[in-house]
Amino acid sequence: MISLAGRDILHAWGKFVFTGVGLGLLIGVTLSMAGIYRGMVDDAQVLLDNSGADIWVVQQDTLGPYAEPSSLYDDIYRGILGISGVARASNVTYLTMQVRLKDRDVRAMVVGVVPGGPGEPGQPGYLIAGRHITRSHYEAVADMAAGLRLGERIQIRRNTYTVVGLTRRMVSSSGDPMIFIPLKDAREAQFLKDNDTIVAQRRRTAANPAFNRPGVPDLLDAVIASQSANPFVNAILVQLEPGALPDGPADWIRRWKRLQVYTRSQMEDILVGKLIATSARQIAMFLVILSIVSAAIVAFIIYTLTLGKIREIAVLKLIGTKNRTIAGMILQQAIGLGVIGFVVGKIAATLWAPIFPKYVLLLPGDAARGFVAVVVICMLASILAIRAALKVDPAEAIGG
Amino acid sequence: MAEFGKKGIRIEELTKRYGQGDTAVDALKGVDMTVAPGEVVGLIGPSGSGKSTLLKCLGAVIEPTAGRMILGDKIIYDRGWKIWDLRALRRDSIGFVFQAPYLIPFLDVTDNVALLPMLAGLSNRDSRKQAVALLHALDVGHRAQAMPSQLSGGEQQRVAIARALVNRPPVILADEPTAPLDSERALAVIRILNQMARQYETAIIVVTHDEKIIPTFKRIYHIRDGRTLEEDGEGRSLE
Ligand SMILES: Nc1ncnc2c1ncn2[C@@H]1O[C@H](COP(=O)(O)OP(=O)(O)OP(=O)(O)O)[C@@H](O)[C@H]1O
Ligand SMILES: [Mg+2]
């Protein structure tokens, strides 16, 4: 037996290819949506990987530092360094803001790190150009995605920084490029008040009789000094010794330092399960709609193609073709259309993934699932056409 | 293929009523007809007289209301189908030729013909071999690789005849097979049908209005108002 569907497709290949390409672009969009979700998850993972931390220490009862604000005293890390199993611990601050360049600005996640070599938690692991931050002021390492070049100057709040190194794939969980600057500068950027506010604050403090007591002349100075000091960071990144389990140190810090501690897997749950959950649902919604639209298109095309063949189907039935054969022909055509569409879609998604502003991660597993979904959708979509074909009366071939 | 031992077709007192109650139409009111193997008979009658209805009953695509139909030595209808698989009956025992050739546009000429033996379970190779042999016999062998749309009307009609013949059915039903053809080609088609009828002992019924070919039949059934009237035709020689 010959393949009726195959012959029909070869005969009307133009029609099939054009519809297939149209459908394919739609499937490409669908695959890209899935890729965007995977990219977000991957960004989150890369964020955690790049932090170099095994456990995160944050303010009590917060989901910091990525999903919620958190602030800690900047000397706590010293105590943590003494815990057995802990290799290194570093303060870190995170602040998402607009970073100004000469003539434009970019949205970036400014990370304050303790200057030091690679391997120090919080430091970018590897650079693609330039060097790490060595001075404790006014140097920056930026992610490529920020579009910066070595030697370029950027402005964060009141200070100007020189880009001394470039990294890759260092982005926040919302896809903003990271810019690393020394911790001291970052803390200023985050907490320092402007001059007017400082003056106003001093005046208010001086006007408060509780702080400005005639009998205690040094009190006012002491209060003002404590107000302008800023002993806070957002989190402490802790690296364990090789082979050490995170639970021991984590429990110890929780119990004795009264702080919140997250392990790597808990942090992943926060980022994927909470931070990008809404975006993920948004994408899922898109996927559902795109699937329905694809199904509608396939159904419509196959139905139209079938209606155009009513006469041939009547003849086929008259000369004794089984219903099963005719249904199979339509089903195979629908699947053929789906396969063309899938191939086009996969190619399109792969070609346009790099030009998306956020990371698009096309997983082979998603492609396989997408292929199965396309085939199933095409099969469902052909039901309408198959019903129409089965209703065709062989007597129609004889006519009046 | 034809599993009916003796060939030929006979119908007795066949009636067909479309619809029910007030709107019922009695399209056939008791038709008798016998066509022997190797014979080509004409079936003529005015519009609405029931010709197509009769062909559809014979072709097992609509069910008669009463009467009998005997194919070879087998009763296929006696107030109800006596055959379970009408599809196989059509495939193996009845060939159809229509006014328009109705070839399958996406199959080439060979496969249009070979499709029937393939449907009956013959291998692709043997089916095509049979098809090509028959196309040569019908003088369209040189077009065996062409697509139907590349053929002239007369060539298409001959391919359609090859398709009707390929399973060697004991009966061929032709509905106005010469209508779109000029008289030379129309006569050629009738000549082929006669030749095939003799060669394969096929009973052929040709419904026609075509004045050009009516004189060629040896026997003609007139159908009027749902009843048949048998008459001798001129049987003019085709040579
Ligand atoms: N499906 C149907 N339902 C109801 N009535 C029908 C149906 N088909 C045919 N008829 C009626 O049965 C009668 C015979 O119709 P039929 O088509 O057999 O005529 P015909 O001889 O083929 O005519 P023509 O030469 O015009 O093709 C007509 O009166 C027609 O209206
Ligand atoms: Mg008619």
XYZ file of C-alpha atoms and ligand atoms in Angstrom:
671
model
C 0.000 0.000 0.000
C 1.265 3.468 -0.785
C 1.085 6.398 1.602
C -1.826 8.510 0.431
C -0.924 11.246 2.901
C 2.677 11.348 1.726
C 1.647 11.554 -1.905
C -0.802 14.339 -1.199
C 1.826 16.289 0.727
C 4.328 15.860 -2.111
C 1.707 16.913 -4.620
C 0.675 20.038 -2.722
C 4.039 20.625 -1.052
C 3.886 24.395 -1.514
C 0.712 24.621 0.501
C 2.125 22.357 3.182
C 5.443 24.131 3.418
C 3.862 27.552 3.674
C 1.409 26.492 6.353
C 4.180 24.536 8.012
C 6.397 27.606 8.135
C 3.576 29.703 9.593
C 2.849 27.075 12.177
C 6.583 26.680 12.702
C 7.068 30.312 13.652
C 4.309 29.897 16.194
C 5.974 26.771 17.544
C 9.252 28.698 17.577
C 7.641 31.320 19.795
C 6.332 28.558 22.046
C 9.756 26.944 22.340
C 11.276 30.336 23.039
C 8.776 30.949 25.846
C 9.835 27.676 27.415
C 13.448 28.716 26.806
C 12.860 32.014 28.584
C 11.542 30.164 31.615
C 14.495 27.784 31.565
C 16.776 30.782 31.165
C 15.289 32.386 34.270
C 15.794 29.220 36.292
C 19.298 28.922 34.937
C 20.040 32.564 35.724
C 18.958 31.908 39.286
C 21.210 28.890 39.494
C 24.111 30.741 37.955
C 23.546 33.547 40.427
C 23.902 31.057 43.253
C 26.870 29.317 41.625
C 28.676 32.555 41.009
C 28.212 33.770 44.543
C 30.609 31.013 45.541
C 28.659 30.433 48.732
C 27.605 27.179 50.335
C 25.388 28.876 52.875
C 23.832 32.306 53.032
C 23.465 34.144 56.329
C 20.796 36.851 56.358
C 18.669 38.862 58.738
C 16.334 36.862 60.932
C 12.902 36.078 59.444
C 13.760 37.316 55.975
C 14.125 35.578 52.632
C 17.162 37.733 51.785
C 19.294 38.750 50.177
C 17.786 38.209 46.700
C 14.091 37.896 47.398
C 13.743 40.260 50.362
C 15.783 43.056 51.925
C 18.060 41.961 54.714
C 20.615 43.748 56.826
C 23.220 42.432 59.230
C 26.024 43.910 61.266
C 29.204 43.885 59.300
C 31.305 42.221 61.978
C 29.263 39.084 62.367
C 31.306 37.319 59.722
C 34.269 37.184 62.071
C 32.377 35.002 64.472
C 31.276 32.779 61.632
C 34.843 32.303 60.456
C 35.589 30.576 63.724
C 32.984 27.851 63.272
C 34.433 24.467 62.411
C 33.787 23.480 58.819
C 33.724 27.074 57.605
C 36.503 27.950 55.200
C 35.673 31.505 54.274
C 32.976 34.076 54.944
C 32.462 37.446 53.288
C 30.133 40.338 53.641
C 28.179 41.260 50.558
C 25.627 43.851 49.528
C 23.189 43.770 46.636
C 21.454 46.790 45.195
C 19.536 46.930 41.936
C 19.631 50.391 40.425
C 20.211 52.439 37.312
C 23.915 52.821 36.690
C 24.789 55.957 34.754
C 27.220 55.961 31.874
C 28.294 58.973 29.871
C 25.185 59.283 27.771
C 22.854 56.531 28.946
C 22.087 54.358 31.897
C 21.657 50.625 32.381
C 19.712 48.704 34.942
C 22.171 46.644 36.904
C 22.571 44.757 40.132
C 25.405 46.411 41.980
C 27.218 43.878 44.151
C 29.510 45.073 46.903
C 32.301 42.567 47.486
C 35.355 42.484 49.668
C 38.260 42.976 47.299
C 40.275 39.823 47.033
C 41.189 37.107 44.637
C 38.893 34.712 42.851
C 37.400 32.096 45.125
C 36.519 34.624 47.791
C 32.747 34.298 48.183
C 30.916 37.002 46.296
C 33.741 37.587 43.838
C 33.129 36.913 40.178
C 34.696 33.534 39.531
C 36.362 34.121 36.217
C 36.820 37.093 33.978
C 36.804 37.250 30.230
C 38.871 40.406 30.151
C 40.775 42.659 32.529
C 41.453 41.894 36.176
C 39.727 41.603 39.516
C 39.086 44.521 41.829
C 42.273 45.137 43.800
C 41.814 48.578 45.274
C 39.175 49.167 47.874
C 37.647 52.121 46.050
C 36.340 53.160 42.655
C 36.996 50.034 40.625
C 34.302 47.915 39.030
C 33.957 44.556 37.301
C 30.931 44.465 35.015
C 29.013 41.790 33.193
C 29.223 41.891 29.409
C 25.482 42.266 29.172
C 25.803 45.785 30.594
C 27.542 46.733 27.361
C 30.578 48.210 29.086
C 34.192 48.162 27.935
C 37.405 48.022 29.910
C 38.512 51.437 31.056
C 35.063 52.905 30.716
C 33.810 55.082 33.549
C 30.468 54.598 35.216
C 28.694 56.515 37.907
C 26.973 54.919 40.870
C 25.335 57.462 43.157
C 27.945 60.092 43.871
C 31.068 58.255 42.810
C 32.722 57.401 39.523
C 34.202 53.962 38.925
C 36.560 52.577 36.296
C 35.716 49.246 34.727
C 38.743 47.034 35.249
C 37.307 43.615 34.399
C 34.495 41.960 32.471
C 32.551 38.782 33.260
C 29.977 36.654 31.473
C 26.595 35.260 32.548
C 26.628 37.130 35.845
C 23.082 38.357 36.077
C 20.488 38.870 38.757
C 17.426 36.686 38.896
C 15.590 39.231 36.787
C 18.305 39.146 34.158
C 19.987 42.456 34.996
C 23.761 42.408 34.550
C 25.835 42.507 37.718
C 28.391 45.210 38.422
C 30.836 44.398 41.207
C 32.332 47.241 43.230
C 34.244 47.273 46.502
C 32.089 46.637 49.548
C 32.803 49.957 51.216
C 31.705 51.891 48.165
C 28.639 49.737 47.787
C 27.595 50.324 51.364
C 27.901 54.033 50.814
C 25.861 53.759 47.686
C 23.211 51.875 49.589
C 23.052 53.666 52.906
C 24.851 56.982 52.676
C 22.710 60.055 52.885
C 23.245 63.188 50.869
C 24.822 66.267 52.475
C 21.581 68.146 52.962
C 20.069 65.218 54.780
C 23.122 64.895 56.979
C 22.992 68.573 57.891
C 19.294 68.356 58.602
C 19.792 65.267 60.698
C 22.500 66.934 62.781
C 20.262 69.924 63.377
C 17.379 67.714 64.455
C 19.632 65.737 66.776
C 21.043 68.927 68.283
C 17.538 70.242 68.810
C 16.530 67.136 70.728
C 17.054 67.880 74.459
C 17.549 64.178 75.150
C 20.745 64.137 73.065
C 21.978 67.691 73.642
C 22.246 67.937 77.416
C 24.057 70.906 78.861
C 25.638 68.745 81.532
C 26.986 66.115 79.129
C 28.928 67.990 76.428
C 30.256 64.913 74.549
C 26.930 63.185 74.215
C 25.823 65.061 71.101
C 29.025 64.246 69.227
C 28.755 60.610 70.212
C 25.148 60.362 69.021
C 25.948 62.042 65.728
C 28.943 59.790 65.222
C 26.796 56.721 65.775
C 24.175 58.048 63.386
C 26.605 58.528 60.554
C 28.335 55.203 60.994
C 26.835 52.476 58.888
C 27.738 49.052 60.126
C 25.367 47.047 57.893
C 25.661 44.604 55.006
C 22.950 42.565 53.266
C 24.269 39.072 53.717
C 27.232 36.957 54.594
C 28.337 34.407 52.041
C 29.888 31.394 53.704
C 32.105 28.874 52.030
C 32.571 25.522 53.723
C 35.630 23.394 53.839
C 35.676 20.667 51.215
C 33.521 17.785 52.350
C 31.887 19.691 55.222
C 28.114 19.372 55.461
C 26.161 22.632 55.607
C 23.778 21.572 58.391
C 26.215 21.824 61.314
C 27.396 25.376 60.750
C 23.903 26.424 59.656
C 22.343 25.183 62.884
C 25.052 26.775 64.947
C 24.580 30.174 63.320
C 20.820 29.941 63.655
C 21.004 29.079 67.318
C 23.833 31.271 68.538
C 23.860 34.214 66.156
C 20.070 34.430 65.942
C 20.177 34.820 62.181
C 18.479 33.205 59.242
C 20.622 30.698 57.336
C 19.909 29.163 53.965
C 21.661 26.269 52.306
C 22.112 26.030 48.571
C 18.974 23.960 48.014
C 16.861 26.232 50.220
C 18.152 29.232 48.301
C 17.188 27.546 45.045
C 13.701 26.981 46.383
C 13.413 30.661 47.252
C 14.650 31.879 43.870
C 12.768 29.432 41.668
C 9.738 28.850 43.859
C 9.128 32.424 44.991
C 11.117 35.027 43.116
C 10.318 33.911 39.588
C 7.087 32.075 40.373
C 4.848 34.798 38.981
C 6.883 35.110 35.795
C 6.773 31.349 35.449
C 2.985 31.353 35.716
C 2.852 34.157 33.187
C 4.891 32.067 30.771
C 2.809 28.973 31.448
C -0.269 30.992 30.530
C 1.412 31.994 27.293
C 2.282 28.398 26.551
C -1.330 27.350 27.035
C -2.614 30.084 24.734
C 0.003 29.376 22.078
C -0.861 25.684 22.187
C -4.527 26.454 21.721
C -3.790 28.838 18.848
C -1.512 26.263 17.195
C -4.166 23.603 17.592
C -6.786 25.903 16.100
C -4.548 26.669 13.128
C -3.749 23.024 12.455
C -7.404 22.084 12.836
C -8.472 24.827 10.461
C -5.839 24.023 7.827
C -6.422 20.289 7.908
C -10.160 20.796 7.838
C -9.893 23.093 4.819
C -7.537 20.735 3.018
C -9.932 17.877 3.690
C -12.978 19.801 2.473
C -11.039 20.463 -0.710
C -10.715 16.721 -1.194
C -14.312 15.663 -0.544
C -14.737 14.428 -4.092
C -11.550 12.362 -3.979
C -12.552 10.976 -0.607
C -15.948 9.994 -2.003
C -14.211 8.227 -4.889
C -11.778 6.523 -2.532
C -14.702 5.280 -0.469
C -16.626 4.183 -3.523
C -13.763 2.066 -4.791
C -13.561 0.394 -1.416
C -11.031 2.289 0.658
C -11.505 1.587 4.352
C -12.508 4.411 6.661
C -9.423 3.584 8.655
C -7.232 4.285 5.620
C -8.910 7.619 4.975
C -8.727 8.665 8.610
C -5.093 7.573 8.613
C -4.414 9.737 5.578
C -5.777 12.856 7.295
C -4.071 12.019 10.568
C -0.739 11.548 8.833
C -1.133 14.841 7.044
C -1.845 16.629 10.299
C 1.182 15.008 11.873
C 3.237 15.820 8.782
C 2.240 19.436 9.107
C 3.184 19.324 12.768
C 6.578 17.813 11.984
C 7.326 20.473 9.363
C 6.185 23.102 11.845
C 8.289 21.659 14.614
C 11.441 21.558 12.497
C 10.900 25.137 11.353
C 10.078 26.212 14.902
C 13.130 24.554 16.400
C 15.399 26.181 13.834
C 13.745 29.567 14.286
C 13.959 29.376 18.084
C 17.623 28.411 17.914
C 18.411 31.225 15.491
C 16.670 33.981 17.358
C 17.543 32.895 20.921
C 20.838 34.860 21.022
C 19.187 38.163 20.154
C 16.816 38.044 23.128
C 17.820 40.504 25.851
C 17.462 37.859 28.543
C 19.027 34.427 28.514
C 17.021 31.871 26.514
C 17.958 28.303 27.373
C 16.660 25.739 24.869
C 16.825 22.337 26.512
C 16.747 19.198 24.348
C 14.264 17.745 26.831
C 11.897 20.665 26.281
C 12.253 20.219 22.530
C 11.340 16.541 22.911
C 8.338 17.390 25.082
C 7.386 20.110 22.605
C 7.561 17.619 19.768
C 5.285 15.193 21.577
C 2.885 18.043 22.356
C 2.860 19.155 18.716
C 2.108 15.633 17.536
C -0.658 15.183 20.099
C -2.142 18.597 19.281
C -2.062 17.802 15.568
C -3.785 14.498 16.188
C -6.513 16.184 18.216
C -6.814 18.930 15.625
C -7.396 16.415 12.858
C -10.439 14.947 14.610
C -12.718 17.567 13.074
C -11.447 16.863 9.568
C -11.605 13.117 10.075
C -15.211 13.366 11.193
C -16.031 15.397 8.087
C -14.267 12.850 5.883
C -16.004 9.889 7.467
C -19.362 11.540 6.874
C -18.704 11.782 3.145
C -21.178 9.584 1.306
C -19.595 7.378 -1.372
C -22.798 7.953 -3.369
C -21.596 11.524 -3.897
C -18.970 10.181 -6.265
C -21.716 8.880 -8.524
C -23.555 12.173 -8.380
C -27.090 12.822 -9.573
C -10.730 -11.027 -6.792
C -14.191 -11.772 -8.039
C -15.312 -14.491 -5.702
C -18.637 -14.885 -7.444
C -18.442 -18.046 -9.508
C -20.799 -17.423 -12.403
C -20.827 -13.886 -13.600
C -23.409 -11.405 -14.767
C -25.930 -9.418 -12.762
C -29.697 -9.675 -12.367
C -32.139 -7.463 -10.529
C -35.742 -8.277 -9.824
C -38.566 -5.997 -8.764
C -36.142 -3.549 -7.260
C -37.748 -0.531 -5.598
C -36.295 2.490 -3.923
C -38.151 5.049 -1.874
C -36.375 8.190 -0.691
C -37.698 9.710 2.513
C -40.864 8.877 4.380
C -44.485 9.947 4.684
C -45.693 12.902 2.649
C -42.315 13.774 1.228
C -41.462 10.237 0.118
C -40.251 9.874 -3.456
C -40.508 6.541 -5.197
C -37.477 6.736 -7.436
C -37.583 3.063 -8.488
C -40.932 1.290 -8.660
C -39.975 -2.227 -9.630
C -37.012 -2.538 -11.906
C -36.084 -5.765 -13.689
C -32.821 -6.089 -15.497
C -30.401 -8.817 -16.535
C -26.956 -8.259 -17.924
C -24.945 -11.260 -19.047
C -21.179 -11.509 -18.717
C -19.464 -9.997 -21.717
C -22.450 -7.778 -22.492
C -22.641 -3.990 -22.638
C -26.160 -2.606 -22.186
C -27.375 0.946 -22.361
C -29.580 2.522 -19.728
C -31.400 5.588 -20.931
C -34.215 7.702 -19.668
C -35.288 11.265 -19.069
C -33.986 13.352 -16.225
C -35.327 12.272 -12.859
C -36.321 8.853 -14.117
C -34.142 7.036 -11.592
C -30.983 6.147 -13.545
C -28.539 7.367 -10.953
C -30.609 5.828 -8.194
C -30.431 2.467 -9.935
C -26.662 2.759 -10.359
C -26.265 3.628 -6.702
C -28.268 0.559 -5.700
C -26.227 -1.621 -8.012
C -23.069 -0.039 -6.730
C -24.026 -0.856 -3.147
C -23.753 2.739 -2.001
C -27.439 3.158 -1.173
C -29.768 0.508 0.107
C -32.792 -0.395 -2.008
C -36.203 -0.549 -0.347
C -37.274 -3.933 -1.695
C -36.542 -6.459 -4.447
C -33.581 -8.663 -5.189
C -30.130 -8.227 -6.670
C -28.125 -11.232 -7.772
C -24.489 -10.953 -8.673
C -23.206 -14.062 -10.430
C -24.757 -16.897 -8.466
C -24.885 -14.986 -5.227
C -27.843 -13.082 -3.861
C -26.425 -9.818 -2.607
C -29.708 -8.111 -1.792
C -33.041 -9.577 -0.849
C -34.956 -7.017 1.212
C -31.734 -6.358 3.010
C -28.080 -6.784 2.248
C -26.930 -10.377 2.214
C -23.326 -9.276 2.164
C -21.652 -8.003 5.254
C -18.743 -6.031 3.803
C -20.144 -3.731 1.114
C -16.823 -1.959 0.846
C -15.068 -5.163 -0.149
C -17.948 -5.957 -2.492
C -17.425 -2.648 -4.257
C -13.678 -3.045 -4.298
C -13.642 -6.576 -5.696
C -16.795 -6.934 -7.751
C -17.868 -3.564 -9.094
C -15.986 -1.129 -11.265
C -17.125 2.476 -11.559
C -16.678 4.905 -14.424
C -18.108 8.383 -14.084
C -18.892 11.264 -16.329
C -15.855 13.065 -14.967
C -12.879 10.774 -14.518
C -12.425 11.633 -10.809
C -8.864 10.475 -10.722
C -6.985 11.073 -7.490
C -5.000 14.218 -8.330
C -2.054 13.482 -6.077
C -1.355 9.996 -7.445
C 0.271 9.414 -10.804
C -1.594 7.514 -13.490
C -0.109 4.145 -12.579
C -0.922 4.475 -8.883
C -4.423 5.730 -9.622
C -5.043 2.374 -11.225
C -2.816 0.314 -8.936
C -4.562 1.652 -5.828
C -7.408 -0.847 -6.161
C -5.322 -4.025 -6.184
C -3.277 -2.470 -3.383
C -6.434 -1.907 -1.359
C -7.330 -5.542 -2.006
C -4.022 -6.538 -0.457
C -1.805 -7.137 -3.480
C 1.824 -6.025 -3.231
C 2.750 -2.624 -4.644
C 4.911 -4.219 -7.306
C 2.310 -6.633 -8.605
C -0.384 -3.963 -8.418
C 1.663 -1.609 -10.533
C 2.501 -4.368 -12.976
C -1.190 -5.088 -13.493
C -1.950 -1.384 -13.789
C 0.719 -0.732 -16.391
C -0.351 -3.746 -18.465
C -3.929 -2.510 -18.458
C -2.895 1.048 -19.309
C -1.028 -0.312 -22.300
C -4.074 -2.290 -23.342
C -6.073 0.964 -23.159
C -3.432 2.815 -25.159
C -2.350 5.150 -22.381
C 0.699 3.145 -21.339
C 3.007 5.919 -22.488
C 1.420 8.252 -19.936
C 1.813 5.866 -17.013
C 4.171 8.176 -15.112
C 2.172 11.359 -15.690
C -0.057 13.081 -13.166
C -3.782 13.134 -14.001
C -3.768 16.897 -14.536
C -1.281 16.446 -17.376
C -3.644 14.204 -19.355
C -6.273 15.078 -21.947
C -9.918 14.405 -21.144
C -9.984 11.281 -23.299
C -6.792 9.954 -21.733
C -8.163 10.607 -18.262
C -11.309 8.729 -19.103
C -9.292 5.760 -20.317
C -7.301 5.794 -17.082
C -10.606 5.826 -15.202
C -11.696 2.805 -17.216
C -8.440 1.061 -16.411
C -9.139 1.740 -12.743
C -12.634 0.280 -13.076
C -11.230 -2.825 -14.749
C -8.099 -3.515 -12.812
C -9.610 -5.781 -10.172
C -11.419 -7.717 -12.935
C -14.830 -7.020 -11.430
C -17.763 -8.996 -12.819
C -19.748 -5.759 -13.131
C -18.875 -2.284 -14.362
C -21.232 0.649 -13.841
C -20.637 3.621 -16.094
C -22.504 6.887 -15.538
C -22.386 9.026 -18.672
C -18.796 8.017 -19.414
C -18.692 9.768 -22.780
C -20.393 13.053 -21.971
C -17.280 15.245 -22.079
C -15.798 13.562 -25.154
C -16.150 14.234 -28.880
C -17.838 11.548 -30.941
C -14.648 9.872 -32.055
C -13.345 9.549 -28.528
C -16.769 8.621 -27.224
C -16.955 5.748 -29.689
C -13.419 4.756 -28.768
C -14.455 4.491 -25.117
C -17.447 2.313 -26.021
C -15.213 0.170 -28.194
C -12.852 -0.344 -25.272
C -15.734 -1.210 -22.952
C -17.022 -3.782 -25.427
C -13.603 -5.254 -25.866
C -13.011 -5.460 -22.137
C -16.449 -6.950 -21.580
C -15.655 -9.754 -23.981
C -12.127 -10.253 -22.775
C -12.874 -10.372 -19.055
C -16.515 -11.542 -19.176
C -17.656 -8.382 -17.515
C -21.266 -7.218 -17.411
C -21.275 -3.514 -18.207
C -24.137 -1.059 -17.696
C -23.751 2.322 -19.363
C -26.069 5.164 -18.358
C -26.138 7.711 -21.134
C -27.919 10.528 -22.885
C -25.347 10.485 -25.638
C -26.966 10.204 -29.068
C -23.602 9.287 -30.560
C -23.260 6.056 -28.676
C -26.860 4.896 -28.230
C -26.867 3.123 -31.611
C -23.944 0.947 -30.563
C -25.810 -0.989 -27.879
C -27.256 -4.379 -28.731
C -29.661 -4.080 -25.872
C -31.075 -1.009 -24.193
C -33.108 -0.524 -21.037
C -35.386 2.457 -21.067
C -36.229 3.693 -17.650
C -39.237 5.919 -17.229
C -40.943 6.899 -14.043
C -39.037 4.321 -12.006
C -39.773 1.327 -14.234
C -37.653 -0.321 -16.927
C -38.577 -1.325 -20.410
C -36.238 -3.585 -22.322
C -35.656 -3.099 -26.035
C -33.250 -4.310 -28.682
C -30.743 -1.749 -29.777
C -29.248 -1.260 -33.178
C -26.000 -2.885 -32.122
C -24.153 -0.938 -34.744
C -20.713 -2.288 -35.450
C -17.861 -0.339 -33.909
C -15.200 -1.453 -36.310
N -31.219 11.620 -2.021
C -32.461 11.795 -2.522
N -33.486 12.105 -1.707
C -34.728 12.273 -2.173
N -35.042 12.163 -3.458
C -34.077 11.836 -4.344
C -32.732 11.651 -3.914
N -31.974 11.350 -4.999
C -32.822 11.347 -6.054
N -34.073 11.649 -5.663
C -35.256 11.668 -6.527
O -35.376 10.411 -7.130
C -35.738 10.592 -8.475
C -34.755 9.903 -9.380
O -33.513 10.589 -9.291
P -32.222 10.150 -10.074
O -31.109 10.975 -9.590
O -32.082 8.676 -9.971
O -32.564 10.540 -11.563
P -31.685 10.464 -12.887
O -32.393 9.544 -13.808
O -30.292 10.134 -12.527
O -31.748 11.940 -13.444
P -30.646 12.744 -14.266
O -30.686 12.225 -15.657
O -31.162 14.134 -14.195
O -29.371 12.541 -13.597
C -35.840 12.070 -8.752
O -37.188 12.439 -8.674
C -35.067 12.698 -7.614
O -35.631 13.914 -7.247
Mg -28.416 11.051 -12.833
